[in-house]
PDB file of C-alpha atoms in Angstrom:
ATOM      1  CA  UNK A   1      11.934  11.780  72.219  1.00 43.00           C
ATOM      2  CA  UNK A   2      10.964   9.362  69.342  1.00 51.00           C
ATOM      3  CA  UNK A   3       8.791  10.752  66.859  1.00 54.00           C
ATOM      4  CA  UNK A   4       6.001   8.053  65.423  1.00 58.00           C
ATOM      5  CA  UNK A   5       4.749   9.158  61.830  1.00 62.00           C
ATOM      6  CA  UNK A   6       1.499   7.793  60.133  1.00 63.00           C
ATOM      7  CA  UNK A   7       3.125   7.411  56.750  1.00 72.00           C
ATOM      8  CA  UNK A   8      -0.726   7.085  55.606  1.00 66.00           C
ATOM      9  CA  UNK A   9      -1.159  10.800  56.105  1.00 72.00           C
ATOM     10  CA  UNK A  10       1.671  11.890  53.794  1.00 81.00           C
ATOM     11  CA  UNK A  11       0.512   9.381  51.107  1.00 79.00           C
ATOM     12  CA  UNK A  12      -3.192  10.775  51.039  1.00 73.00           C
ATOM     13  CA  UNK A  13      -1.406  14.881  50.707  1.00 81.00           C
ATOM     14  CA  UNK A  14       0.297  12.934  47.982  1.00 83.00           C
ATOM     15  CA  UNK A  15      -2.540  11.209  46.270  1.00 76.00           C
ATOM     16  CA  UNK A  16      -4.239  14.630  46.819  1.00 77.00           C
ATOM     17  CA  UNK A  17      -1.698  16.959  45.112  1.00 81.00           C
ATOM     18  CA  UNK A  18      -1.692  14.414  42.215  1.00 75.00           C
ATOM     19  CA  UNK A  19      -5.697  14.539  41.963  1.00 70.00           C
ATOM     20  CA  UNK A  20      -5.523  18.217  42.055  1.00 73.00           C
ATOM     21  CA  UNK A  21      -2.934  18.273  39.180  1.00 69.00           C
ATOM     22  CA  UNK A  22      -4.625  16.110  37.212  1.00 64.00           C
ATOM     23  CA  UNK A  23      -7.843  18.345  37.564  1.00 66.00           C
ATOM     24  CA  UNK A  24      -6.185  21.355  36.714  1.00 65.00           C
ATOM     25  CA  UNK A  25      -4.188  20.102  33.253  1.00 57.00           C
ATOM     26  CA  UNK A  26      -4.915  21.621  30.221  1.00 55.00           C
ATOM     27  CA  UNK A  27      -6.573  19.236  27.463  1.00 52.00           C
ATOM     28  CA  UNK A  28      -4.423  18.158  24.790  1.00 46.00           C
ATOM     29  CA  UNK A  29      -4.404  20.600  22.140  1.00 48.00           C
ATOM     30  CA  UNK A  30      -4.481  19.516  17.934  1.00 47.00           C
ATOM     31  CA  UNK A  31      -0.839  20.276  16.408  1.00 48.00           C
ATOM     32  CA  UNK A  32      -1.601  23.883  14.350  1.00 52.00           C
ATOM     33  CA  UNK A  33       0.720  22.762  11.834  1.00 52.00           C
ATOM     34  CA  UNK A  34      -1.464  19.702  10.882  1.00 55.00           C
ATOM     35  CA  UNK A  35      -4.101  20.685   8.014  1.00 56.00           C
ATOM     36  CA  UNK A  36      -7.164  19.868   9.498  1.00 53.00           C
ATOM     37  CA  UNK A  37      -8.803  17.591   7.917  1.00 53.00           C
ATOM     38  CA  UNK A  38     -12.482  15.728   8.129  1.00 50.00           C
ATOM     39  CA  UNK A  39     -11.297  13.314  10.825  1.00 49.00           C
ATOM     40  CA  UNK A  40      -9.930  16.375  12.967  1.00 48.00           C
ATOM     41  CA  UNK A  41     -13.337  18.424  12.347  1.00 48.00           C
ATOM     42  CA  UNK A  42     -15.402  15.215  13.563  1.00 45.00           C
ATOM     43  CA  UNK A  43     -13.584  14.693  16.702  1.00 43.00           C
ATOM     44  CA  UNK A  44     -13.795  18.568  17.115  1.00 47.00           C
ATOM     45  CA  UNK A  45     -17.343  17.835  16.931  1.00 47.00           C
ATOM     46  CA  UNK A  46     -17.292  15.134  18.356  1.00 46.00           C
ATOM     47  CA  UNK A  47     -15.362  17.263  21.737  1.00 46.00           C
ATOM     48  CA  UNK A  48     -18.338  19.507  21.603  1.00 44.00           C
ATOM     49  CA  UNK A  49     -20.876  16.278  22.325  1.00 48.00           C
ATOM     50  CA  UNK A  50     -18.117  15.190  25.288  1.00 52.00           C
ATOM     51  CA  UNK A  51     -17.261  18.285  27.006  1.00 68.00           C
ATOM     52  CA  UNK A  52     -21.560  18.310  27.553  1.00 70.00           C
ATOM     53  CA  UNK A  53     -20.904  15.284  29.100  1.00 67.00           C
ATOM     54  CA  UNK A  54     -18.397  16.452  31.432  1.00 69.00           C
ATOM     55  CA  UNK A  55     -19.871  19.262  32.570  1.00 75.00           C
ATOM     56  CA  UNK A  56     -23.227  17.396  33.565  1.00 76.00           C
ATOM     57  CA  UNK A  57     -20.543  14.584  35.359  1.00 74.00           C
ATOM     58  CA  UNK A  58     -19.176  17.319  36.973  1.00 76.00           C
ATOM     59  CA  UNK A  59     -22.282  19.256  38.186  1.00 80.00           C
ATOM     60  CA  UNK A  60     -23.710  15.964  39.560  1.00 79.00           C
ATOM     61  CA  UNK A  61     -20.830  15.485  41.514  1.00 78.00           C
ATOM     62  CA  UNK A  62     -20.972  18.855  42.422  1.00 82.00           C
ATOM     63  CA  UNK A  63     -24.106  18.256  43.785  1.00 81.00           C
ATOM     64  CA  UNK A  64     -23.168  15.172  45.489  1.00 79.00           C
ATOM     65  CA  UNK A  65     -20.084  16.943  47.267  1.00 79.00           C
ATOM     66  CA  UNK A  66     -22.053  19.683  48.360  1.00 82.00           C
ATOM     67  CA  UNK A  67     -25.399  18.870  48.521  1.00 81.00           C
ATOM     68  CA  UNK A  68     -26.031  15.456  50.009  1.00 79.00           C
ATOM     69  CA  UNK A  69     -25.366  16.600  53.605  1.00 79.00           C
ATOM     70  CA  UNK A  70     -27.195  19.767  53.585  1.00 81.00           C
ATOM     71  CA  UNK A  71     -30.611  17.975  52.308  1.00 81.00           C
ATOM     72  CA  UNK A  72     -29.883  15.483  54.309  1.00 79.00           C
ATOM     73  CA  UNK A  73     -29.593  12.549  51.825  1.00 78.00           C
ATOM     74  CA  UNK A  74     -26.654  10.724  52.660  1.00 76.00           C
ATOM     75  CA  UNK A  75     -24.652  10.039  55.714  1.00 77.00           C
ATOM     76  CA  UNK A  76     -22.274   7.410  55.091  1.00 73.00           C
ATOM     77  CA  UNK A  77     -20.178   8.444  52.113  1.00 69.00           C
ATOM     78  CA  UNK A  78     -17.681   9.581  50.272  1.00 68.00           C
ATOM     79  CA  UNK A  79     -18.893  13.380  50.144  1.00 68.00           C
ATOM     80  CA  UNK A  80     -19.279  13.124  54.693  1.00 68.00           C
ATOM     81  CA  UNK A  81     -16.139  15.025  55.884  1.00 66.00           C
ATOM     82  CA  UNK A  82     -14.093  13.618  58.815  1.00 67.00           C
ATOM     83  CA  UNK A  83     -15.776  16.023  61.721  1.00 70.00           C
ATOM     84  CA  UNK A  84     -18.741  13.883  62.949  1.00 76.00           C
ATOM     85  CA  UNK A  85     -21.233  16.296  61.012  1.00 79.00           C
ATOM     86  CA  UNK A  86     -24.697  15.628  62.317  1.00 82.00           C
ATOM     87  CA  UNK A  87     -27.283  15.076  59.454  1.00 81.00           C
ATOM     88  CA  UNK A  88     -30.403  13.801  60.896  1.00 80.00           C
ATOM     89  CA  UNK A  89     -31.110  14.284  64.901  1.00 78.00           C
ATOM     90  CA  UNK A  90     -30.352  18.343  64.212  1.00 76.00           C
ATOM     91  CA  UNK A  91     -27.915  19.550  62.771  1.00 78.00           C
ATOM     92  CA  UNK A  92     -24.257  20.715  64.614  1.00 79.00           C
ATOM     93  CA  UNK A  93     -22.730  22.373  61.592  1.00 80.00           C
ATOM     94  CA  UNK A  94     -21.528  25.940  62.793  1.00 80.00           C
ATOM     95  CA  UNK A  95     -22.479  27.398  59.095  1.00 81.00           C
ATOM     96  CA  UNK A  96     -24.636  25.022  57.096  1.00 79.00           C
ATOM     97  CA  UNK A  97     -27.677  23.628  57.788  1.00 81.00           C
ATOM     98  CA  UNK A  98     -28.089  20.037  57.400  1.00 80.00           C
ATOM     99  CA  UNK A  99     -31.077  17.296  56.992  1.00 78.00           C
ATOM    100  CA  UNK A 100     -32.959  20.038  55.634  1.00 79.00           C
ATOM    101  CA  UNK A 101     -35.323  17.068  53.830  1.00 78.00           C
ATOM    102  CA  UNK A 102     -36.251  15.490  56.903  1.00 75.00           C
ATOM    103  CA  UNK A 103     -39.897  16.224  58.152  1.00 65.00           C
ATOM    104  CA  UNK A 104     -41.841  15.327  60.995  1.00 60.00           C
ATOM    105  CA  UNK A 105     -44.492  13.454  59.287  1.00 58.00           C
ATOM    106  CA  UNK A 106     -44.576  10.295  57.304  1.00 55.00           C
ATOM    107  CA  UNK A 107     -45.983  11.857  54.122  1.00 48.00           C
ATOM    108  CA  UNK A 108     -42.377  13.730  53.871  1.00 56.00           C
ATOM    109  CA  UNK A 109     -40.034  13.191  51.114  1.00 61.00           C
ATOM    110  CA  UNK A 110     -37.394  11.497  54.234  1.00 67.00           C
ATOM    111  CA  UNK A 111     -39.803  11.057  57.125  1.00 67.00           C
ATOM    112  CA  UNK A 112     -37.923  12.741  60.391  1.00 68.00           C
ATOM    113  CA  UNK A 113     -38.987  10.537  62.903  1.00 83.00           C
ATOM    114  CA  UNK A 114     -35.646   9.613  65.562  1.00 87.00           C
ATOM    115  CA  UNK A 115     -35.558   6.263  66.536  1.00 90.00           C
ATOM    116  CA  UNK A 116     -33.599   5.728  70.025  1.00 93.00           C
ATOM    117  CA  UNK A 117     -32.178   2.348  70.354  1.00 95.00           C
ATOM    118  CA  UNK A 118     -32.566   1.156  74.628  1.00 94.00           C
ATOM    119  CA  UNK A 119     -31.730  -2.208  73.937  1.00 94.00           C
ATOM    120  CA  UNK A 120     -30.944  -4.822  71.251  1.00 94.00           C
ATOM    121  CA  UNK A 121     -29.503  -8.603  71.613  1.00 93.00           C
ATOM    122  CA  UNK A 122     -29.155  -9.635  67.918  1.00 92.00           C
ATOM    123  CA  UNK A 123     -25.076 -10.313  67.380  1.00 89.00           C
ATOM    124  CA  UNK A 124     -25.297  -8.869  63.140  1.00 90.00           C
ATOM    125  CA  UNK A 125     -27.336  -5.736  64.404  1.00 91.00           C
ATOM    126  CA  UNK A 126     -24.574  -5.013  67.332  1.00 90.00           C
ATOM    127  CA  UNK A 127     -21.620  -5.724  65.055  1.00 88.00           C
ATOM    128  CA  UNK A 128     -22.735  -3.365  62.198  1.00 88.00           C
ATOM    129  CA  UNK A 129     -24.093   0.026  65.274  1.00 88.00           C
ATOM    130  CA  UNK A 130     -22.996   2.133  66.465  1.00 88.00           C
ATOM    131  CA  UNK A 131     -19.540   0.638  65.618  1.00 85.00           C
ATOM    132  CA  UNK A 132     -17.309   1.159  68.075  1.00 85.00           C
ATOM    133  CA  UNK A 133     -13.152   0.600  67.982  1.00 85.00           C
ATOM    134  CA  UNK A 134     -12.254   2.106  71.292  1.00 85.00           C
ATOM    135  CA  UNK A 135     -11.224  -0.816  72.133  1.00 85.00           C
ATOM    136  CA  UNK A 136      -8.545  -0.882  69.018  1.00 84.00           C
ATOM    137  CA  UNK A 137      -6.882   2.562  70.621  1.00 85.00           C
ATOM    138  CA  UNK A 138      -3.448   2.049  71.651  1.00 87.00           C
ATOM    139  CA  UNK A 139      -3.963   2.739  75.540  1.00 88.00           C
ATOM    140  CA  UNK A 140      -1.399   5.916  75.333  1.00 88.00           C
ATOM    141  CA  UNK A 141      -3.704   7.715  72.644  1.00 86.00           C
ATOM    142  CA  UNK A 142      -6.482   7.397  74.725  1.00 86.00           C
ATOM    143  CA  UNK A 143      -4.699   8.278  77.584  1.00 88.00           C
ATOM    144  CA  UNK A 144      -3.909  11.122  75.978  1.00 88.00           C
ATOM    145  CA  UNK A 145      -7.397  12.201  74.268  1.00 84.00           C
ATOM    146  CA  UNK A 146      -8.650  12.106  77.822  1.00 86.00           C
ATOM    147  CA  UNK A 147      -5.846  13.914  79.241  1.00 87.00           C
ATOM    148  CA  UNK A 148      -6.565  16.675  76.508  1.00 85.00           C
ATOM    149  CA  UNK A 149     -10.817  17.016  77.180  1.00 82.00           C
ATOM    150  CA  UNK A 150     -11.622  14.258  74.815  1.00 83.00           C
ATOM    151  CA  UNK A 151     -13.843  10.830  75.768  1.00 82.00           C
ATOM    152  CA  UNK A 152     -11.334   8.970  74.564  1.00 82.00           C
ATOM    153  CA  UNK A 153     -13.731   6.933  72.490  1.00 85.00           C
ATOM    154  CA  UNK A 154     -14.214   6.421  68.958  1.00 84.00           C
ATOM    155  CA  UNK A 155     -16.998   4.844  66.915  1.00 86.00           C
ATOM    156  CA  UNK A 156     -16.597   3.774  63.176  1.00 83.00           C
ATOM    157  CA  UNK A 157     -19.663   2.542  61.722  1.00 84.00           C
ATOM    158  CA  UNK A 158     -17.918   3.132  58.018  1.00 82.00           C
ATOM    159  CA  UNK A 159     -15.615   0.475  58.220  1.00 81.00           C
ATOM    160  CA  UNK A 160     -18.332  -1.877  59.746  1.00 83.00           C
ATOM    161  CA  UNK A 161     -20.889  -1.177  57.016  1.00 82.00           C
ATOM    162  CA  UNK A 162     -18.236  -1.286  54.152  1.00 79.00           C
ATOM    163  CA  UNK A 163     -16.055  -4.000  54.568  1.00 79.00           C
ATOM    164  CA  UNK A 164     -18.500  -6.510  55.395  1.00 78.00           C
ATOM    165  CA  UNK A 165     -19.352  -9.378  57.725  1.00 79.00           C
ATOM    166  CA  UNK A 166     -16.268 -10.947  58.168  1.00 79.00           C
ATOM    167  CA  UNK A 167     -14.561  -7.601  59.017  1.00 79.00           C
ATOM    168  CA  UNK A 168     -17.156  -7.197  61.573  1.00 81.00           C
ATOM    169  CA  UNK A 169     -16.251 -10.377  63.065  1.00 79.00           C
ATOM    170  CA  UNK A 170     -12.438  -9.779  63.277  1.00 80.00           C
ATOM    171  CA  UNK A 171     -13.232  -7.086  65.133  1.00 82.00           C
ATOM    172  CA  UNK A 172     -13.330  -7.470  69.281  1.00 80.00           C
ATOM    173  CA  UNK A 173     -17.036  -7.384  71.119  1.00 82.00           C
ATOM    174  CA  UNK A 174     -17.939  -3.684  72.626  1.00 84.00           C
ATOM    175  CA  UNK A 175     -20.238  -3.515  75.299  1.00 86.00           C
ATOM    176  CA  UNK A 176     -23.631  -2.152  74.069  1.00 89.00           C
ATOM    177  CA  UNK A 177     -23.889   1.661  73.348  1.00 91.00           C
ATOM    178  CA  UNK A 178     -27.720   3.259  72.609  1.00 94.00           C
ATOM    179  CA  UNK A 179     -28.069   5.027  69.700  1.00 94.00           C
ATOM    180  CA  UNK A 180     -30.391   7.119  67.176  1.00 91.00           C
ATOM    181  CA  UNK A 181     -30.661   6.869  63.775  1.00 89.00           C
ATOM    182  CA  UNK A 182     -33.772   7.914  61.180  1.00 87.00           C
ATOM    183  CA  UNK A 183     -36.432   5.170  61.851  1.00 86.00           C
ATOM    184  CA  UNK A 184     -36.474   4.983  57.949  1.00 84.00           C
ATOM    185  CA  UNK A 185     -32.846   3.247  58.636  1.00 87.00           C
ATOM    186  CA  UNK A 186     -33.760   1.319  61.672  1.00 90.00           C
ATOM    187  CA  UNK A 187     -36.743  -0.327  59.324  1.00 89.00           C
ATOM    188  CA  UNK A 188     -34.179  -1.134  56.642  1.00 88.00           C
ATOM    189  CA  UNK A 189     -31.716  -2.612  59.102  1.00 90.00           C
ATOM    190  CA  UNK A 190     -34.743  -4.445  60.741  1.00 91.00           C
ATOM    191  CA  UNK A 191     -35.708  -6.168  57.493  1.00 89.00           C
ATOM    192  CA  UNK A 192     -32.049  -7.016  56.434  1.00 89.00           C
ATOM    193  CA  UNK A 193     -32.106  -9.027  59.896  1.00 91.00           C
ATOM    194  CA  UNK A 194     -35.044 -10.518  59.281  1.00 91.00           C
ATOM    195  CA  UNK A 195     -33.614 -12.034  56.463  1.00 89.00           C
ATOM    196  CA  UNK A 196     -30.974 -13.369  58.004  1.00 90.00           C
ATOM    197  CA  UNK A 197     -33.562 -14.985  60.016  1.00 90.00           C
ATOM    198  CA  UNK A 198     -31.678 -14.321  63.231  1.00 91.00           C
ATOM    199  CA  UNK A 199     -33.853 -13.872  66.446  1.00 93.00           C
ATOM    200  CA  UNK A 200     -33.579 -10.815  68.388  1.00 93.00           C
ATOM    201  CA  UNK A 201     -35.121  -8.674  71.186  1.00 94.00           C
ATOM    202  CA  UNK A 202     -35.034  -4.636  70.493  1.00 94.00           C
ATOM    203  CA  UNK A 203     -36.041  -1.931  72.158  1.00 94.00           C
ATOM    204  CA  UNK A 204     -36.743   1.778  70.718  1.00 93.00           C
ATOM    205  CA  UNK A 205     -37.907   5.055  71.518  1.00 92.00           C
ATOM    206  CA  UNK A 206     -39.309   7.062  69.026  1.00 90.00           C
ATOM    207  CA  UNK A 207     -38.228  10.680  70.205  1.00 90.00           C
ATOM    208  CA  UNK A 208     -40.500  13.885  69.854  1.00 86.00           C
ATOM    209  CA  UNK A 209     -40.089  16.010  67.418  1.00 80.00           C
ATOM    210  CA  UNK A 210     -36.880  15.859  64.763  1.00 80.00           C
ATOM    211  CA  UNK A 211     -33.844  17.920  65.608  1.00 81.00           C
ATOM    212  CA  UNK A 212     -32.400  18.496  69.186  1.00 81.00           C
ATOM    213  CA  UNK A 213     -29.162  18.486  71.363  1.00 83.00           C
ATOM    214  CA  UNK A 214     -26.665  15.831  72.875  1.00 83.00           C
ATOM    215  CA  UNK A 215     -29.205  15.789  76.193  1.00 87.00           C
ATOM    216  CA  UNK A 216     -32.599  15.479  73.630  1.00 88.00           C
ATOM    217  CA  UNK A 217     -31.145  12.672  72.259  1.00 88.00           C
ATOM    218  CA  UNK A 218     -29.848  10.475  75.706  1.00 89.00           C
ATOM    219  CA  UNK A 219     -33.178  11.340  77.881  1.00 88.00           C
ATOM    220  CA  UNK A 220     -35.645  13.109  75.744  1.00 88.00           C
ATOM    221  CA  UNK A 221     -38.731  10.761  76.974  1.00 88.00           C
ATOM    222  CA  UNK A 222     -39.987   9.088  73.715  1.00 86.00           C
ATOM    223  CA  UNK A 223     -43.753   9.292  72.226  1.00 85.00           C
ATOM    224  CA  UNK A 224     -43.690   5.410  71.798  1.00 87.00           C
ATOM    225  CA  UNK A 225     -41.637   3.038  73.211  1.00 91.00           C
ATOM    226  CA  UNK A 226     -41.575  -0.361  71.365  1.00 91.00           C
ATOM    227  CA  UNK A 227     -39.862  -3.534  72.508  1.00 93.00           C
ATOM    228  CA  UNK A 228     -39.431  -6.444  69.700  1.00 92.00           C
ATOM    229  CA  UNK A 229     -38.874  -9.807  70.037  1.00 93.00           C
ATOM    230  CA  UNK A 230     -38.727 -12.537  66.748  1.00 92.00           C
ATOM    231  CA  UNK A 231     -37.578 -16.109  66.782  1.00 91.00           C
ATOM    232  CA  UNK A 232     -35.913 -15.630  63.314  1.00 87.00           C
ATOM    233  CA  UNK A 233     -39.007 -17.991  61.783  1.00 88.00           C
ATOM    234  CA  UNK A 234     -41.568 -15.066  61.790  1.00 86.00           C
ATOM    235  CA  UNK A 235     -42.832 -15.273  64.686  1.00 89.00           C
ATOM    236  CA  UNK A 236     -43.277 -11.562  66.271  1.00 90.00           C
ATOM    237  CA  UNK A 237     -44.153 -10.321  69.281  1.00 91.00           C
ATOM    238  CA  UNK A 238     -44.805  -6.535  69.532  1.00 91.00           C
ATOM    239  CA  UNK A 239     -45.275  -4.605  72.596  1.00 89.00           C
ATOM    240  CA  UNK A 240     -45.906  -0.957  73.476  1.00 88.00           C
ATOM    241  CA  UNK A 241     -43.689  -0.331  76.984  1.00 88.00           C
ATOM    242  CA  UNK A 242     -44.984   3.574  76.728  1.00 84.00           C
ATOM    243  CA  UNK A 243     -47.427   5.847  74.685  1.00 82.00           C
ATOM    244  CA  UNK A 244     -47.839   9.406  75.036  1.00 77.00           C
ATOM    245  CA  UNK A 245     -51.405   8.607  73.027  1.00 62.00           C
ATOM    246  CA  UNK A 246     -54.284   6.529  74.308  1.00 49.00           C
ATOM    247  CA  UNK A 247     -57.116   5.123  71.704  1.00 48.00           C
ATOM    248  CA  UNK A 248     -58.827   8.505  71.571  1.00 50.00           C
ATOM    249  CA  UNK A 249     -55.081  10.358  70.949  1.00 49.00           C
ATOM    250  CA  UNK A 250     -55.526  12.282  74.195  1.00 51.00           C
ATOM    251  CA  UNK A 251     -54.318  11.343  77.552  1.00 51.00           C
ATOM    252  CA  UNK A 252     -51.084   8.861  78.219  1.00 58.00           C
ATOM    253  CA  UNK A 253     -51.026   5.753  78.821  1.00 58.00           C
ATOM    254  CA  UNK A 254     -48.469   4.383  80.886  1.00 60.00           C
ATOM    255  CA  UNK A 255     -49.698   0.514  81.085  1.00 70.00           C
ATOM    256  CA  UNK A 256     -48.249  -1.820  78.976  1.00 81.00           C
ATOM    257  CA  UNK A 257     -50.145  -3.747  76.066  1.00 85.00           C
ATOM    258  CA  UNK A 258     -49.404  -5.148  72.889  1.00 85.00           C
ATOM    259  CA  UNK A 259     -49.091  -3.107  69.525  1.00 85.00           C
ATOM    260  CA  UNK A 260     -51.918  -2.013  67.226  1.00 79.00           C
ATOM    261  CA  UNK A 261     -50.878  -0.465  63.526  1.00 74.00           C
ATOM    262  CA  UNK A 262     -54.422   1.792  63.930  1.00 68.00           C
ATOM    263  CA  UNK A 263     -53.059   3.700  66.773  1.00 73.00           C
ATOM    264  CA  UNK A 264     -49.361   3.076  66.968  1.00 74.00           C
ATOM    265  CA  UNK A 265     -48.513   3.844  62.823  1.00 78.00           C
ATOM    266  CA  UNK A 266     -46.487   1.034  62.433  1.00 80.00           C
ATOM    267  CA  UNK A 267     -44.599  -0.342  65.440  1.00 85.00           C
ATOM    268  CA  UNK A 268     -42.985  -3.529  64.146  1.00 86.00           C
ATOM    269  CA  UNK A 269     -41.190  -1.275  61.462  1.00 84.00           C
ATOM    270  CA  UNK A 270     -42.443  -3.489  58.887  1.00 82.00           C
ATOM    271  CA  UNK A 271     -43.653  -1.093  55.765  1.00 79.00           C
ATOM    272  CA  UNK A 272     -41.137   0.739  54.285  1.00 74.00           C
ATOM    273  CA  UNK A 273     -42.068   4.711  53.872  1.00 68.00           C
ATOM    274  CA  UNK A 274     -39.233   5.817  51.739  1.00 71.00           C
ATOM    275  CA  UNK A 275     -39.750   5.911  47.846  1.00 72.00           C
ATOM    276  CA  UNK A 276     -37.424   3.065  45.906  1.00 73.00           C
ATOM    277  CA  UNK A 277     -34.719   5.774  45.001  1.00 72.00           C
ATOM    278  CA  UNK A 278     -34.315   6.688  48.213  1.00 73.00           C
ATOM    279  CA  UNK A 279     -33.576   3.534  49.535  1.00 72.00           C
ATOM    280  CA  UNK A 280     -31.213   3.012  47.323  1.00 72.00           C
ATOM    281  CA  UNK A 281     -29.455   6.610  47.402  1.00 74.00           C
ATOM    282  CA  UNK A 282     -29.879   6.925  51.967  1.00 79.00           C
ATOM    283  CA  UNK A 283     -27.489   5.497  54.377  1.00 81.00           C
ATOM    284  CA  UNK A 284     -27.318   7.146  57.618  1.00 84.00           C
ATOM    285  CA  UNK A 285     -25.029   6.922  60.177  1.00 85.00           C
ATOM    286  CA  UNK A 286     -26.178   5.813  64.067  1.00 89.00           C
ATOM    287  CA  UNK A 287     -25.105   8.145  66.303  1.00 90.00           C
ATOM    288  CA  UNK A 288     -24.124   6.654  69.981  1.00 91.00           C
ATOM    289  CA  UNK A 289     -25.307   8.461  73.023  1.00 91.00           C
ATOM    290  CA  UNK A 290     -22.372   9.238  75.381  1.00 87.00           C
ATOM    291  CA  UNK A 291     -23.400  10.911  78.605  1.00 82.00           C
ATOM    292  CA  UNK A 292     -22.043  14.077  79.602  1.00 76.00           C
ATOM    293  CA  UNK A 293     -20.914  14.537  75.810  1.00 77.00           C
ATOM    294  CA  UNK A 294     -20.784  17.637  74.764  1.00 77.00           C
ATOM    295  CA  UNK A 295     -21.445  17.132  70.980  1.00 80.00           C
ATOM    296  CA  UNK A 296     -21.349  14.022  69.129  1.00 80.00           C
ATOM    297  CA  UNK A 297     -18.181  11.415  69.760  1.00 80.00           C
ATOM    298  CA  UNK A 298     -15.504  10.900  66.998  1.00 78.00           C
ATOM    299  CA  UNK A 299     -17.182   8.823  63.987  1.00 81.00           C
ATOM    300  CA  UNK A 300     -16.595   8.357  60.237  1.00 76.00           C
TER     301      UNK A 300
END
């Protein structure tokens, strides 16, 4: 039978064995039969001032290889393996913990809360999550993912995020998936679409509590549900579709009625809770709900 090869995965072992050779070369050592001289002892010096340097390079990306995940600090990057790693939502990690900085309370360093997207009809927001390119499977792989226990679907929210808009737009419509993601990254996302000034109806559930399973995450029933709608101008209209907390913070309260910041801590996702180098350093992945999935789908 023919053979197909993905010449990309024999030029990355390349690219790799070339890295790791590069890493592991000794430095260029002084010729012993050269006198040394003033100009030799000042760069010797002068080694002594750059090898501190390297070291503290190296131990920061030390700490971003190895550390980033397991706080829970970034999602989407370079240091993310390719195994769909869970870092907020719980953790799926067979060894390491993960997220460890995420708290159920706003006053946290990365507040914990799980935002569940129902619902959203803004074109930018739909392009960029949860990113799906099942669609871009050759039918025979997926035929053949399913045939071998797999959903046959892949999401990749990466390429979405990284290339940019006009990627985005090269790439065919998928029907609407719901998602989570931190609500500290459904805020930013909000406000970047705001300032697009693109009108939009969206829908969320803010889930109880801060780490759970594949079934927490489809049907766990949410404290506060919140549906948006903005004509792009800024004009807003907020709405609570379900609370778990009346006025007093006791009993539920099932009836629908519009928002209010004193009971509802922020509804409209409008004030940002994360300090500035955070939202600079965060970018989290969303994480589509697939039912009957074991464990999260296939994303990078």
């Amino acid at each position: 039978p023919a053979v197909t090869v993905d010449w990309l995965l024999p030029a990355y072992g390349v690219l790799t064995c070339l890295t790791l050779r590069a890493a592991w070369s000794p430095c260029a050592e002084d010729d012993d039969d050269e006198p040394p001289t003033t100009t030799t002892t000042s760069a010797a010096r002068g080694g002594g001032r750059f090898s501190f340097v390297h070291v503290a390079f190296v131990g920061l990306a030390a700490c971003y290889a190895f550390l980033s995940q397991p706080l829970g600090i970034v999602d989407i990057g370079a240091a993310s393996p390719f195994a769909s790693i869970k870092v907020h939502s719980g953790s799926n990690h067979w060894l390491m913990p993960t997220g460890l900085l995420f708290q159920d309370h706003r006053s946290s360093l990365l507040e914990g809360t799980v935002a569940r997207v129902e619902a959203c009809n803004s074109t930018w927001l739909n392009a960029l999550h949860p990113g799906s390119v099942t669609s871009l499977l050759p039918p025979s792989t997926r035929d053949t993912l399913v045939r071998l226990g797999h959903v046959g679907l892949e999401f990749s929210p990466t390429t979405r995020r990284v290339f940019g808009e006009a990627a985005r737009l090269a790439m065919p419509e998928e029907p609407f998936v719901r998602y989570t993601l931190p609500q500290t990254q459904l805020r930013r996302d909000l406000q970047d679409l705001r300032e697009r000034g693109e009108p939009f109806s969206l829908t969320y559930s803010r889930l109880p509590g801060v780490r759970g399973d594949e079934r927490w995450r489809a049907s766990a029933e949410g404290d506060l549900v919140v549906r948006l709608d903005e004509d792009g101008q800024g004009g807003r209209r907020c709405e609570i579709l379900h609370s778990s907390k009346s006025s007093k913070g006791s009993k539920k309260q099932q009836r629908r009625r519009p928002c209010d910041d004193t009971i509802d801590e922020d509804p409209a996702l409008l004030e940002s809770t994360l300090p500035a180098f955070l939202e600079r350093l965060t970018l989290f992945f969303p994480y589509p709900i697939i039912d009957d999935a074991p464990d999260l789908v296939c994303l990078d």
